[in-house]
Amino acid sequence: MSVDPRLSINQATIKHADLATALRVTADAGIQAIGLWREPVNEVGLDSAARMLADSGLRFTTHCRGGFFTLPDGPERVAALDDNRRAIEETATLAAAGADGSTAVLVLVAGGIPTGSRDLIGARERVRDAIGVLAPDAKAAGVTLAIEPLHPMYASDRTVVSTLGQALDIAADFDAEVVGAAVDTFHIWWDPQVLDQIARAGREGRIATYQVCDWKTPLAADVLLSRHYPGDGVIDFGSLTRAVIETGYDRDIEVEIFHADIWADAPENVVRRTADAFGAAISPHLR
Amino acid sequence: MSVDPRLSINQATIKHADLATALRVTADAGIQAIGLWREPVNEVGLDSAARMLADSGLRFTTHCRGGFFTLPDGPERVAALDDNRRAIEETATLAAAGADGSTAVLVLVAGGIPTGSRDLIGARERVRDAIGVLAPDAKAAGVTLAIEPLHPMYASDRTVVSTLGQALDIAADFDAEVVGAAVDTFHIWWDPQVLDQIARAGREGRIATYQVCDWKTPLAADVLLSRHYPGDGVIDFGSLTRAVIETGYDRDIEVEIFHADIWADAPENVVRRTADAFGAAISPHLR
């Protein structure tokens, strides 16, 4: 089966591969694009990472991840914002190093409710405030901040942004080229408003990235690791993908999977299987 | 500490107690109300259960549970609807047997996506259809069907109704005394629209029951068993409870906990601890 030209491998899918390996197995599989994570990039240093990415010939689709915005005022929050500024710079550098068609998108996982707090509404306000602080930096760097709503089962400990509609409400205070949303099927497939909100995200120019993977129960004991190859679960990729495509979204589509068994597999196998799964579950809805 | 007169023990909180034990420990703790489950009621037979309930002097608050509405047409669906009719009759009988102030509320867990299907939208339509079939039976029996939105992590395998707003949209086709919603903090606390939807539920006369328990991570390996005593987690019971009370809701409030450690504890301990937790986390917001 030929590989869909719009498939991008999110590096988390092959978590245990270092950057060199991730770039190599992705390119060797005939895949044209990759999304990177900060840790493996910083392991080799940003300049080396950019050079390696350029040498790979791959497009760069997203950088994961910024965020951790819910901390109350204090040195930890200041440090988190500074770290986000570094992530913005990394994103711009990598997007410039990637092949034509690369996009400078930094995915933001906003952060959970701080330890000892029950103030969900206050935590959400701090997310908006932090994005307000970082938006000028992102704009200057030509980077789009992609607010990622995560599934509500992560609302307390990973991000207080739980629906696409909520992400768009936050983004609405900012320019669309500076703040958008990550549309990830795993996180939003269950939402009764999802098709309307995808259409709205398109109208508002806010779909910064479209990411796909599947949902299946029983969930893994660590619910973070419950993401599956597209087609292995219950998500209707037809309706969601068509809704995204109908907005005019014409960029790459990432597959991002967290799963212990998949991480234990050889990265060459994982990228091949990902390409096959994408071809079967997603590609038919792109035409 | 005196026991809040509005506290009702949902029998699932003391899952391993039979009906006689559940009624006894609840009344002995000075608690005035109880919500029952079908299995322990049917274990002794409905007539006996009604007599035992009457003898206990407790108010009856809800019957758990009907539902399983997402099956496609066929004998399984017919059987499920027939079983719901029995549940409606049980609810009416128990409400009549309970002390003054009892309410005839049947909690509905709609059902997940049928095995082998990815048609979430179709499954939701079948929920509405099934409620349409049962509404005349409920009306004739004087029973309110309480659609319970469950947390979105249960959307594929337990219920395709995931938000209070969605439950209210379904209920809107029916009389408010016949179809309402169950407002359970565990399931809806994360929803950015929750306060607005509670207010809406009140305006529309649809709060059939208010249930409280807490959310804490890490989730249990079986995510069904992740419910905690009020106050042991991150839910802001102040804002949610005040929102419910401000609608004019003046009936009992159930504590329904599914948790392996709590189920392993002696029921006498559990009801006492529940009363204490309710007094500390909920009662201050009822005044």
XYZ file of C-alpha atoms in Angstrom:
574
model
C 0.000 0.000 0.000
C 1.401 3.434 -0.855
C 1.789 5.817 2.042
C -0.634 8.709 2.262
C 1.328 11.911 1.545
C -0.537 13.744 4.328
C 0.434 11.351 7.101
C 2.718 12.744 9.766
C 4.182 10.562 12.525
C 4.031 12.195 15.897
C 7.235 11.209 17.630
C 5.364 10.085 20.755
C 4.060 7.154 18.722
C 7.633 5.809 18.692
C 8.467 7.166 22.097
C 11.600 5.164 22.752
C 13.291 6.067 19.459
C 15.833 8.869 19.730
C 15.599 11.717 17.249
C 17.954 10.180 14.690
C 16.048 6.904 14.737
C 12.663 8.600 14.609
C 13.645 10.637 11.551
C 15.220 7.646 9.822
C 12.396 5.128 10.290
C 9.816 7.729 9.313
C 11.585 8.701 6.107
C 12.476 5.082 5.308
C 8.802 4.142 5.503
C 8.007 6.680 2.801
C 6.264 8.986 5.254
C 6.785 12.662 4.454
C 6.255 14.459 7.759
C 6.927 14.272 11.469
C 5.876 16.014 14.672
C 8.572 16.238 17.326
C 8.733 16.330 21.115
C 10.900 18.669 23.081
C 12.814 16.097 25.127
C 14.427 14.180 22.229
C 15.117 17.466 20.442
C 16.873 18.904 23.465
C 18.762 15.671 23.983
C 20.771 16.422 20.832
C 20.503 20.204 21.071
C 18.304 22.449 18.943
C 20.914 23.246 16.260
C 21.747 19.590 15.733
C 18.081 18.678 15.737
C 17.331 21.285 13.081
C 20.199 20.033 10.932
C 19.096 16.412 11.302
C 15.517 17.355 10.435
C 16.670 19.262 7.343
C 18.793 16.298 6.270
C 15.830 13.949 6.650
C 13.833 15.811 4.026
C 10.735 15.505 6.217
C 8.177 18.218 6.789
C 7.835 19.364 10.386
C 4.236 19.500 11.590
C 4.080 20.255 15.335
C 6.272 20.643 18.378
C 5.090 19.042 21.620
C 4.642 20.630 23.978
C 4.181 23.827 25.869
C 1.692 24.640 28.550
C 1.564 24.119 32.317
C -0.245 27.398 32.609
C -2.442 26.773 35.616
C 0.149 27.421 38.285
C -0.616 30.359 40.571
C 1.635 33.424 40.464
C 5.136 32.742 41.685
C 8.549 31.514 40.564
C 7.198 28.218 39.213
C 4.812 30.040 36.930
C 7.544 32.412 35.779
C 9.785 29.431 35.033
C 6.981 27.718 33.112
C 6.408 30.816 30.980
C 10.127 31.118 30.264
C 10.199 27.488 29.240
C 7.315 28.134 26.868
C 9.296 30.952 25.272
C 12.095 28.474 24.602
C 9.541 26.058 23.129
C 8.295 28.824 20.813
C 11.848 29.424 19.593
C 12.399 25.706 19.075
C 9.201 25.494 17.072
C 10.210 28.349 14.776
C 13.686 26.906 14.260
C 12.428 23.416 13.470
C 9.702 24.661 11.130
C 12.327 26.624 9.201
C 14.521 23.535 8.990
C 11.785 21.186 7.809
C 10.917 20.626 4.157
C 8.544 22.936 2.296
C 5.062 22.739 3.768
C 6.314 22.575 7.340
C 4.199 24.359 9.922
C 5.289 26.216 13.045
C 2.752 24.876 15.542
C 3.439 24.499 19.259
C 0.932 22.219 20.976
C -0.135 23.461 24.406
C -1.315 21.185 27.199
C -2.639 23.755 29.577
C -2.108 21.977 32.880
C -4.369 20.549 35.569
C -5.737 21.872 38.827
C -2.771 22.780 41.046
C -2.136 20.448 43.979
C -4.346 21.253 46.926
C -6.714 23.426 44.897
C -10.312 22.818 43.833
C -10.550 26.021 41.822
C -11.168 24.724 38.305
C -12.582 28.024 37.094
C -9.592 29.964 38.425
C -7.199 27.516 36.777
C -8.936 28.113 33.461
C -8.585 31.858 33.861
C -4.846 31.439 34.383
C -4.616 29.528 31.099
C -6.068 32.497 29.271
C -3.742 34.849 31.113
C -0.664 32.789 30.252
C -1.569 32.646 26.584
C -1.979 36.409 26.688
C 1.560 36.700 28.031
C 3.007 34.398 25.377
C 1.006 35.518 22.346
C 3.341 38.415 21.452
C 6.340 36.051 21.581
C 4.566 33.552 19.367
C 3.536 36.240 16.928
C 7.061 37.622 16.712
C 8.391 34.116 16.035
C 5.710 33.262 13.502
C 4.493 30.389 15.657
C 0.909 29.269 16.172
C 0.043 28.166 19.700
C -2.346 25.205 19.456
C -4.491 24.855 22.568
C -5.184 21.147 22.890
C -8.389 20.172 24.621
C -7.782 16.841 26.308
C -10.403 14.261 27.135
C -12.315 15.225 30.302
C -10.791 12.267 32.147
C -7.598 14.366 32.222
C -9.332 17.541 33.431
C -7.954 17.442 36.960
C -4.363 16.416 36.385
C -3.348 17.319 32.811
C -5.440 20.075 31.350
C -8.424 22.074 32.458
C -9.310 22.601 28.779
C -11.683 19.741 27.992
C -13.638 20.576 24.848
C -12.893 22.054 21.451
C -15.520 24.696 22.090
C -13.731 25.768 25.259
C -10.371 25.928 23.452
C -11.951 28.094 20.768
C -13.493 30.365 23.391
C -10.027 30.943 24.829
C -8.439 31.352 21.397
C -11.072 33.906 20.398
C -9.244 36.616 22.326
C -6.237 36.326 19.993
C -5.324 36.452 16.299
C -6.068 33.189 14.526
C -2.529 32.847 13.198
C -1.189 33.152 16.743
C -3.589 31.007 18.765
C -5.500 28.027 17.397
C -6.606 24.611 18.591
C -5.368 21.055 18.224
C -8.148 18.819 16.962
C -7.355 15.317 18.234
C -9.964 12.634 17.663
C -9.146 10.729 20.859
C -9.951 13.705 23.015
C -13.108 15.005 21.390
C -14.869 12.145 19.568
C -17.447 11.745 22.358
C -18.536 15.416 22.382
C -22.155 15.899 21.267
C -21.072 19.274 19.863
C -17.948 18.042 18.086
C -19.049 18.413 14.470
C -20.402 21.905 15.046
C -17.245 22.909 16.885
C -14.979 21.553 14.136
C -16.951 23.601 11.623
C -16.633 26.632 13.895
C -12.898 26.053 14.295
C -12.600 26.035 10.525
C -14.669 29.191 10.081
C -12.547 30.934 12.675
C -9.306 29.715 11.074
C -8.259 27.918 14.249
C -7.480 24.312 13.235
C -3.768 24.399 13.938
C -3.337 20.636 13.629
C -5.510 17.580 13.095
C -4.386 14.468 14.975
C -5.879 11.002 14.831
C -5.842 7.878 16.947
C -8.537 5.561 18.243
C -10.463 4.966 21.479
C -11.149 1.496 22.827
C -12.244 0.075 26.191
C -11.296 -1.209 28.630
C -8.991 1.744 29.131
C -5.409 0.993 30.107
C -4.735 0.991 33.859
C -2.801 4.205 33.206
C -5.482 5.996 31.210
C -2.843 8.112 29.497
C -1.790 5.025 27.538
C -5.181 4.187 26.030
C -4.600 5.493 22.502
C -4.844 3.015 19.633
C -4.079 2.742 15.928
C -6.872 4.324 13.856
C -9.406 1.617 13.081
C -8.708 -0.480 16.180
C -11.433 1.174 18.239
C -14.835 2.832 18.060
C -14.153 6.308 16.697
C -16.021 7.199 13.512
C -13.122 8.732 11.583
C -15.382 9.317 8.607
C -17.578 11.985 10.129
C -14.757 13.681 12.039
C -12.265 13.693 9.169
C -14.817 14.894 6.641
C -15.798 17.678 9.015
C -12.154 18.769 9.244
C -11.553 18.514 5.495
C -14.758 20.420 4.722
C -13.350 23.407 6.601
C -10.583 23.563 3.996
C -7.899 22.051 6.206
C -5.285 20.920 3.681
C -2.219 20.248 5.800
C -0.665 17.136 7.285
C -2.474 14.877 9.720
C -0.588 13.434 12.662
C -0.971 10.060 14.262
C -0.080 10.306 17.933
C -0.406 7.114 19.973
C 0.494 6.470 23.600
C 0.303 2.752 24.271
C 2.675 0.461 26.155
C 2.483 -2.374 23.615
C 3.065 -0.044 20.684
C 5.970 1.636 22.461
C 7.468 -1.808 23.077
C 7.344 -2.664 19.371
C 10.211 -1.849 16.989
C 9.789 1.690 15.592
C 10.105 0.374 12.025
C 7.084 -1.843 12.660
C 5.144 0.932 14.316
C 5.543 3.447 11.497
C 4.638 0.808 8.914
C 1.581 -0.259 10.850
C 0.640 3.403 11.376
C 0.864 4.074 7.654
C -1.357 1.069 6.928
C -3.890 2.041 9.581
C -3.969 5.620 8.309
C -4.448 4.415 4.750
C -7.385 2.267 5.753
C -9.119 4.476 8.316
C -8.314 8.069 7.314
C -7.262 8.295 3.677
C -10.657 7.302 2.235
C -12.150 10.407 3.833
C -9.580 12.811 2.400
C -10.705 12.536 -1.214
C -22.002 15.632 64.211
C -25.722 15.532 63.439
C -26.691 13.962 60.133
C -27.930 16.257 57.387
C -31.653 15.575 56.907
C -31.256 15.813 53.115
C -28.636 13.097 52.826
C -29.707 9.952 51.001
C -27.483 6.871 50.805
C -27.425 5.360 47.351
C -27.301 1.630 47.932
C -24.369 1.209 45.538
C -22.218 2.943 48.152
C -22.673 -0.135 50.345
C -22.812 -2.527 47.429
C -22.255 -5.756 49.325
C -25.006 -5.126 51.872
C -28.273 -6.902 51.124
C -31.471 -4.871 51.245
C -32.227 -5.593 54.897
C -28.723 -4.597 55.935
C -28.705 -1.496 53.742
C -31.977 -0.256 55.225
C -30.900 -1.039 58.777
C -27.464 0.604 58.715
C -28.843 3.658 56.945
C -31.654 4.174 59.451
C -29.417 3.330 62.416
C -26.987 6.047 61.337
C -29.762 8.624 61.568
C -29.951 9.022 57.797
C -33.469 9.622 56.536
C -33.416 8.481 52.896
C -32.082 5.812 50.576
C -31.780 5.152 46.836
C -32.103 1.498 45.861
C -30.772 -0.756 43.123
C -32.842 -3.270 41.242
C -30.765 -6.364 41.958
C -31.011 -6.335 45.778
C -34.693 -5.367 45.517
C -35.426 -8.266 43.210
C -33.411 -10.596 45.398
C -36.103 -10.335 48.061
C -38.983 -9.659 45.659
C -40.703 -6.327 45.091
C -43.500 -6.824 47.610
C -41.104 -7.777 50.373
C -38.791 -4.935 49.430
C -41.629 -2.431 49.606
C -42.677 -3.743 53.010
C -39.114 -3.627 54.324
C -38.689 -0.089 53.015
C -41.944 1.010 54.661
C -40.882 -0.580 57.943
C -37.536 1.240 57.814
C -39.220 4.631 57.868
C -36.783 5.875 55.221
C -37.665 8.059 52.276
C -37.048 6.485 48.868
C -35.146 8.760 46.493
C -34.219 6.896 43.275
C -34.290 3.459 41.724
C -31.206 2.359 39.775
C -31.378 1.632 37.000
C -33.045 1.455 33.637
C -31.581 2.105 30.253
C -29.628 0.001 27.781
C -31.394 1.819 24.988
C -28.758 1.809 22.274
C -29.360 -1.703 20.989
C -30.533 -1.873 17.390
C -34.034 -3.152 16.640
C -34.506 -6.801 17.519
C -35.411 -9.122 20.384
C -32.660 -7.809 22.669
C -34.027 -4.294 22.376
C -37.581 -5.498 22.968
C -36.403 -7.361 26.067
C -34.563 -4.275 27.312
C -37.664 -2.118 26.912
C -39.797 -4.709 28.734
C -37.272 -4.756 31.536
C -37.483 -0.978 31.758
C -41.253 -1.248 32.133
C -40.692 -3.534 35.113
C -38.227 -1.016 36.515
C -40.851 1.727 36.180
C -43.353 -0.373 38.135
C -40.760 -1.108 40.803
C -40.003 2.592 41.106
C -43.659 3.495 41.582
C -44.172 0.750 44.143
C -41.102 1.662 46.172
C -41.870 5.385 46.088
C -45.339 4.636 47.440
C -43.840 2.498 50.208
C -41.228 5.018 51.281
C -41.826 7.663 53.919
C -43.433 11.022 53.051
C -41.199 12.997 50.709
C -40.197 9.929 48.690
C -39.743 10.492 44.979
C -40.497 8.138 42.093
C -37.337 8.587 40.024
C -35.855 5.884 37.794
C -32.246 6.596 36.817
C -31.456 5.721 33.202
C -28.010 4.759 31.987
C -28.581 4.902 28.273
C -26.061 2.325 27.066
C -22.880 2.432 25.021
C -22.091 1.934 21.366
C -23.221 -1.582 20.399
C -20.436 -4.105 19.839
C -18.979 -3.828 16.364
C -20.533 -0.428 15.682
C -18.924 2.994 15.380
C -22.216 4.818 14.975
C -22.294 7.071 18.012
C -24.847 9.409 16.489
C -27.178 6.554 15.607
C -26.868 5.140 19.121
C -27.907 8.512 20.513
C -30.950 8.594 18.280
C -32.013 5.197 19.608
C -31.837 6.553 23.162
C -34.345 9.232 22.268
C -36.544 6.672 20.516
C -36.519 4.331 23.520
C -37.458 7.099 25.913
C -40.301 7.967 23.573
C -41.528 4.388 23.839
C -41.318 4.346 27.638
C -42.557 7.849 28.425
C -46.260 6.903 28.369
C -45.587 4.020 30.786
C -43.646 6.323 33.103
C -46.380 8.953 32.970
C -49.081 6.409 33.745
C -47.066 5.168 36.718
C -46.229 8.654 37.979
C -42.515 7.968 37.551
C -39.860 10.418 36.376
C -37.206 8.959 34.084
C -33.866 10.577 34.972
C -31.447 10.512 32.053
C -28.004 10.322 33.613
C -25.151 11.789 31.620
C -22.031 9.818 32.511
C -18.486 11.097 32.313
C -17.205 11.008 28.704
C -14.738 8.268 29.632
C -17.775 5.965 29.659
C -19.138 7.192 26.309
C -18.271 4.089 24.330
C -19.197 1.324 26.740
C -21.755 2.657 29.251
C -23.683 5.597 27.945
C -23.596 7.724 24.840
C -25.092 10.585 26.886
C -22.057 12.511 28.118
C -23.139 15.994 29.169
C -25.994 17.516 31.105
C -26.775 19.701 28.106
C -27.160 16.641 25.913
C -29.434 14.956 28.476
C -31.584 18.091 28.598
C -31.750 18.223 24.801
C -33.144 14.691 24.798
C -35.490 15.388 27.705
C -36.829 18.485 25.954
C -39.089 16.340 23.762
C -41.034 15.178 26.820
C -42.983 16.524 29.798
C -40.693 17.620 32.620
C -42.480 15.450 35.186
C -41.892 12.405 32.978
C -38.312 12.876 31.735
C -35.609 14.724 33.642
C -31.900 14.423 34.234
C -29.688 13.067 36.980
C -27.158 15.688 38.060
C -24.147 13.761 39.411
C -21.078 15.782 40.295
C -18.624 13.026 39.365
C -19.854 12.935 35.800
C -20.201 16.625 35.010
C -17.845 18.619 37.249
C -15.304 19.093 34.415
C -17.816 20.533 31.916
C -17.094 24.181 31.036
C -20.870 24.629 30.592
C -21.899 22.884 33.800
C -23.150 25.866 35.807
C -25.186 27.189 32.886
C -26.630 23.756 32.237
C -27.575 23.241 35.894
C -29.375 26.585 35.788
C -31.090 25.519 32.559
C -32.060 22.167 34.081
C -33.656 24.035 36.945
C -35.521 26.463 34.684
C -36.830 23.559 32.663
C -37.851 21.628 35.792
C -35.591 18.720 34.920
C -33.398 18.103 37.974
C -34.784 14.695 38.879
C -32.004 13.936 41.362
C -28.804 15.522 42.616
C -26.019 13.057 43.435
C -22.609 13.803 44.888
C -19.265 12.092 45.124
C -15.719 13.198 44.397
C -13.130 12.853 41.617
C -9.482 12.106 42.304
C -6.546 10.885 40.227
C -4.926 8.550 39.533
C -8.122 6.854 38.438
C -8.651 3.273 39.561
C -7.480 0.614 37.084
C -11.182 -0.066 36.523
C -12.279 3.506 35.926
C -15.811 2.660 37.043
C -14.508 2.408 40.603
C -12.977 5.885 40.827
C -15.665 7.586 42.889
C -14.674 9.007 46.274
C -16.239 10.433 49.428
C -17.144 14.119 48.953
C -14.153 16.173 50.013
C -11.538 13.532 49.219
C -10.896 14.855 45.699
C -10.869 17.988 43.571
C -14.520 18.740 42.883
C -15.693 22.187 43.960
C -18.947 21.150 45.653
C -19.616 24.748 46.589
C -20.251 26.097 43.113
C -22.093 23.000 41.903
C -24.291 22.596 44.974
C -25.162 26.280 45.142
C -26.093 26.168 41.460
C -28.440 23.256 42.118
C -29.962 24.837 45.224
C -30.451 28.164 43.470
C -32.755 26.437 40.978
C -35.090 25.687 43.877
C -34.133 22.019 44.195
C -35.321 21.147 47.691
C -35.259 17.358 47.742
C -32.806 14.781 49.022
C -29.236 14.525 47.788
C -27.716 11.105 47.205
C -24.170 9.995 47.780
C -23.308 7.242 45.302
C -19.772 5.865 45.487
C -18.209 3.006 43.564
C -14.846 2.183 45.076
C -13.257 -1.159 45.928
C -11.867 -0.028 49.297
C -15.163 1.518 50.348
C -17.079 -1.575 49.275
C -14.668 -3.687 51.344
C -15.387 -1.624 54.463
C -18.203 -2.492 56.875
C -21.460 -0.812 55.757
C -21.908 0.712 59.219
C -18.582 2.470 58.792
C -19.349 3.563 55.267
C -22.672 5.213 56.069
C -21.142 6.982 59.077
C -18.217 8.211 57.052
C -20.571 9.261 54.243
C -22.680 11.268 56.667
C -19.580 12.997 57.994
C -18.245 13.740 54.512
C -21.612 15.084 53.405
C -21.820 17.270 56.477
C -18.418 18.753 55.788
C -18.466 19.080 51.992
C -22.130 19.547 51.036
C -24.187 20.776 53.990
C -22.488 24.194 54.243
C -23.748 24.987 50.744
C -27.375 24.066 51.471
C -28.057 26.936 53.812
